[in-house]
PDB file of C-alpha atoms in Angstrom:
ATOM      1  CA  MET A   1       0.083   0.033   0.096  1.00  0.00           C
ATOM      2  CA  ARG A   2       1.142   3.744  -0.828  1.00  0.00           C
ATOM      3  CA  GLY A   3       2.113   5.889   1.815  1.00  0.00           C
ATOM      4  CA  ALA A   4      -0.458   8.057   0.885  1.00  0.00           C
ATOM      5  CA  ASP A   5      -3.145   5.449   0.963  1.00  0.00           C
ATOM      6  CA  VAL A   6      -1.898   4.679   4.646  1.00  0.00           C
ATOM      7  CA  VAL A   7      -2.357   8.055   5.902  1.00  0.00           C
ATOM      8  CA  LYS A   8      -5.727   8.581   3.976  1.00  0.00           C
ATOM      9  CA  ASN A   9      -7.174   5.276   5.916  1.00  0.00           C
ATOM     10  CA  LEU A  10      -5.863   7.001   9.198  1.00  0.00           C
ATOM     11  CA  TYR A  11      -7.398  10.391   8.161  1.00  0.00           C
ATOM     12  CA  ASP A  12     -10.863   8.564   7.107  1.00  0.00           C
ATOM     13  CA  ALA A  13     -11.177   6.639  10.602  1.00  0.00           C
ATOM     14  CA  TYR A  14     -10.126   9.736  12.520  1.00  0.00           C
ATOM     15  CA  ALA A  15     -12.698  11.860  10.552  1.00  0.00           C
ATOM     16  CA  LYS A  16     -15.284   9.143  11.905  1.00  0.00           C
ATOM     17  CA  ARG A  17     -13.967   9.748  15.470  1.00  0.00           C
ATOM     18  CA  ASP A  18     -12.842   6.008  15.466  1.00  0.00           C
ATOM     19  CA  ILE A  19      -9.331   6.988  17.302  1.00  0.00           C
ATOM     20  CA  GLU A  20      -8.310   3.413  17.992  1.00  0.00           C
ATOM     21  CA  GLY A  21      -9.148   2.515  14.524  1.00  0.00           C
ATOM     22  CA  ALA A  22      -7.003   5.408  13.015  1.00  0.00           C
ATOM     23  CA  LEU A  23      -3.979   4.169  14.797  1.00  0.00           C
ATOM     24  CA  VAL A  24      -4.097   0.716  13.272  1.00  0.00           C
ATOM     25  CA  ASP A  25      -1.656   1.238  10.805  1.00  0.00           C
ATOM     26  CA  CYS A  26       0.878   2.895  13.172  1.00  0.00           C
ATOM     27  CA  ALA A  27       4.097   1.172  14.050  1.00  0.00           C
ATOM     28  CA  ASP A  28       4.149   0.422  17.678  1.00  0.00           C
ATOM     29  CA  ASP A  29       6.791   2.554  18.327  1.00  0.00           C
ATOM     30  CA  VAL A  30       5.518   5.814  16.097  1.00  0.00           C
ATOM     31  CA  VAL A  31       6.337   9.006  16.974  1.00  0.00           C
ATOM     32  CA  PHE A  32       3.963  12.091  16.983  1.00  0.00           C
ATOM     33  CA  ARG A  33       5.800  15.495  17.268  1.00  0.00           C
ATOM     34  CA  TRP A  34       3.578  18.656  17.948  1.00  0.00           C
ATOM     35  CA  ILE A  35       5.644  21.520  16.627  1.00  0.00           C
ATOM     36  CA  ALA A  36       4.176  24.047  18.829  1.00  0.00           C
ATOM     37  CA  ASP A  37       4.965  26.521  21.785  1.00  0.00           C
ATOM     38  CA  PRO A  38       4.515  24.804  25.009  1.00  0.00           C
ATOM     39  CA  VAL A  39       3.487  28.147  26.816  1.00  0.00           C
ATOM     40  CA  GLN A  40       0.442  27.991  24.164  1.00  0.00           C
ATOM     41  CA  SER A  41      -0.446  24.799  24.058  1.00  0.00           C
ATOM     42  CA  ARG A  42      -0.417  21.770  26.499  1.00  0.00           C
ATOM     43  CA  TYR A  43      -0.165  19.346  23.557  1.00  0.00           C
ATOM     44  CA  ALA A  44       3.396  20.389  22.455  1.00  0.00           C
ATOM     45  CA  GLY A  45       6.199  17.925  22.568  1.00  0.00           C
ATOM     46  CA  VAL A  46       6.486  14.315  21.745  1.00  0.00           C
ATOM     47  CA  ALA A  47       4.499  11.476  21.927  1.00  0.00           C
ATOM     48  CA  ARG A  48       6.352   8.155  21.776  1.00  0.00           C
ATOM     49  CA  GLY A  49       4.436   5.012  20.873  1.00  0.00           C
ATOM     50  CA  LYS A  50       0.846   3.919  20.417  1.00  0.00           C
ATOM     51  CA  GLN A  51      -0.268   4.396  23.718  1.00  0.00           C
ATOM     52  CA  GLU A  52       1.081   7.474  24.366  1.00  0.00           C
ATOM     53  CA  PHE A  53      -0.260   8.905  20.720  1.00  0.00           C
ATOM     54  CA  LEU A  54      -3.532   7.505  21.725  1.00  0.00           C
ATOM     55  CA  ALA A  55      -3.637   9.333  25.148  1.00  0.00           C
ATOM     56  CA  ARG A  56      -2.786  12.724  23.431  1.00  0.00           C
ATOM     57  CA  LEU A  57      -5.682  12.115  20.974  1.00  0.00           C
ATOM     58  CA  VAL A  58      -8.177  11.363  23.580  1.00  0.00           C
ATOM     59  CA  ALA A  59      -6.993  14.222  25.702  1.00  0.00           C
ATOM     60  CA  LEU A  60      -7.993  16.552  22.711  1.00  0.00           C
ATOM     61  CA  ASP A  61     -11.411  14.951  22.295  1.00  0.00           C
ATOM     62  CA  SER A  62     -12.044  16.072  25.968  1.00  0.00           C
ATOM     63  CA  ASP A  63     -11.164  19.698  25.012  1.00  0.00           C
ATOM     64  CA  PHE A  64     -12.588  19.733  21.719  1.00  0.00           C
ATOM     65  CA  GLU A  65     -15.741  18.505  19.896  1.00  0.00           C
ATOM     66  CA  TYR A  66     -14.670  17.830  16.450  1.00  0.00           C
ATOM     67  CA  ARG A  67     -17.395  18.812  13.942  1.00  0.00           C
ATOM     68  CA  ARG A  68     -15.443  18.281  10.707  1.00  0.00           C
ATOM     69  CA  PHE A  69     -12.073  17.063   9.644  1.00  0.00           C
ATOM     70  CA  ILE A  70     -11.210  17.534   6.331  1.00  0.00           C
ATOM     71  CA  PRO A  71      -7.790  16.352   4.729  1.00  0.00           C
ATOM     72  CA  VAL A  72      -7.527  19.132   2.007  1.00  0.00           C
ATOM     73  CA  GLU A  73      -4.492  17.832   0.304  1.00  0.00           C
ATOM     74  CA  ILE A  74      -2.400  14.796   0.558  1.00  0.00           C
ATOM     75  CA  ILE A  75       0.867  14.937  -1.406  1.00  0.00           C
ATOM     76  CA  ASP A  76       2.196  11.331  -1.924  1.00  0.00           C
ATOM     77  CA  GLY A  77       6.124  11.292  -1.859  1.00  0.00           C
ATOM     78  CA  GLY A  78       6.351   7.629  -1.302  1.00  0.00           C
ATOM     79  CA  ASP A  79       7.253   6.773   1.925  1.00  0.00           C
ATOM     80  CA  LYS A  80       7.037  10.869   2.739  1.00  0.00           C
ATOM     81  CA  VAL A  81       3.398  12.161   2.790  1.00  0.00           C
ATOM     82  CA  ALA A  82       2.395  16.062   3.464  1.00  0.00           C
ATOM     83  CA  ALA A  83      -1.121  17.026   4.067  1.00  0.00           C
ATOM     84  CA  GLN A  84      -2.904  19.955   4.866  1.00  0.00           C
ATOM     85  CA  VAL A  85      -5.930  19.273   7.050  1.00  0.00           C
ATOM     86  CA  GLU A  86      -8.754  21.444   7.981  1.00  0.00           C
ATOM     87  CA  ILE A  87     -10.422  20.779  11.316  1.00  0.00           C
ATOM     88  CA  HIS A  88     -13.775  22.467  12.348  1.00  0.00           C
ATOM     89  CA  LEU A  89     -13.668  22.643  16.333  1.00  0.00           C
ATOM     90  CA  THR A  90     -15.781  23.624  19.228  1.00  0.00           C
ATOM     91  CA  SER A  91     -13.992  24.101  22.482  1.00  0.00           C
ATOM     92  CA  ARG A  92     -15.777  22.327  25.183  1.00  0.00           C
ATOM     93  CA  THR A  93     -14.862  24.812  27.660  1.00  0.00           C
ATOM     94  CA  THR A  94     -16.253  28.029  25.976  1.00  0.00           C
ATOM     95  CA  GLY A  95     -18.267  26.700  23.123  1.00  0.00           C
ATOM     96  CA  ASP A  96     -16.373  28.909  20.734  1.00  0.00           C
ATOM     97  CA  GLU A  97     -16.323  27.341  17.259  1.00  0.00           C
ATOM     98  CA  PHE A  98     -13.306  27.738  14.968  1.00  0.00           C
ATOM     99  CA  VAL A  99     -11.471  26.259  11.986  1.00  0.00           C
ATOM    100  CA  LEU A 100      -7.848  25.074  12.586  1.00  0.00           C
ATOM    101  CA  ARG A 101      -5.322  24.272   9.830  1.00  0.00           C
ATOM    102  CA  THR A 102      -2.433  22.065  10.206  1.00  0.00           C
ATOM    103  CA  ALA A 103       0.465  20.840   7.921  1.00  0.00           C
ATOM    104  CA  ASP A 104       1.301  17.185   8.560  1.00  0.00           C
ATOM    105  CA  PHE A 105       4.364  15.275   7.592  1.00  0.00           C
ATOM    106  CA  TRP A 106       4.465  11.648   7.632  1.00  0.00           C
ATOM    107  CA  THR A 107       6.834   8.704   7.519  1.00  0.00           C
ATOM    108  CA  VAL A 108       5.528   5.631   6.240  1.00  0.00           C
ATOM    109  CA  ARG A 109       7.864   2.688   6.188  1.00  0.00           C
ATOM    110  CA  ASP A 110       6.380  -1.064   5.174  1.00  0.00           C
ATOM    111  CA  GLY A 111       2.832   0.112   5.320  1.00  0.00           C
ATOM    112  CA  LYS A 112       3.059   1.459   8.948  1.00  0.00           C
ATOM    113  CA  ILE A 113       3.287   4.987   9.867  1.00  0.00           C
ATOM    114  CA  ILE A 114       6.400   5.569  12.004  1.00  0.00           C
ATOM    115  CA  GLU A 115       6.459   9.394  12.306  1.00  0.00           C
ATOM    116  CA  LEU A 116       4.111  12.359  12.279  1.00  0.00           C
ATOM    117  CA  VAL A 117       5.190  15.980  12.502  1.00  0.00           C
ATOM    118  CA  GLU A 118       2.435  18.591  13.004  1.00  0.00           C
ATOM    119  CA  TYR A 119       2.324  22.368  12.650  1.00  0.00           C
ATOM    120  CA  TYR A 120      -0.747  24.261  13.507  1.00  0.00           C
ATOM    121  CA  ASP A 121      -1.798  27.752  14.873  1.00  0.00           C
ATOM    122  CA  THR A 122      -1.044  27.350  18.461  1.00  0.00           C
ATOM    123  CA  ALA A 123      -2.231  30.856  19.237  1.00  0.00           C
ATOM    124  CA  LEU A 124      -5.635  30.350  17.920  1.00  0.00           C
ATOM    125  CA  ALA A 125      -6.039  27.136  19.599  1.00  0.00           C
ATOM    126  CA  ALA A 126      -4.937  28.625  22.862  1.00  0.00           C
ATOM    127  CA  SER A 127      -7.295  31.710  22.249  1.00  0.00           C
ATOM    128  CA  VAL A 128     -10.340  29.299  22.485  1.00  0.00           C
ATOM    129  CA  ILE A 129      -9.521  27.021  25.394  1.00  0.00           C
TER     130      ILE A 129
END
């Protein structure tokens, strides 16, 4: 399976809020790097391994209601995949609705996701928590 297909499968499951299903094609030692200012985002940093990655995603669900999750573009570079994602969210704390765009950079090896590096607007996210 192509790297872009593996990433698309993850996005499809995640859009349906099947968080555990989204991680099926992740390696057990997957690394997820949130490139963000830790002052503005408690999610900044690195999650190592499927369980830590899952815990971070579940924590996000406790802070935000995901109204829509749209992979706007997926660029297939073989085992390197890039994507723009548009996420329509509601803060569970404030009730504020907003749209967050992310830039995701994936590494896929032997059909398994081994790394995700994600960039997003931390100031926007911090302003609605």
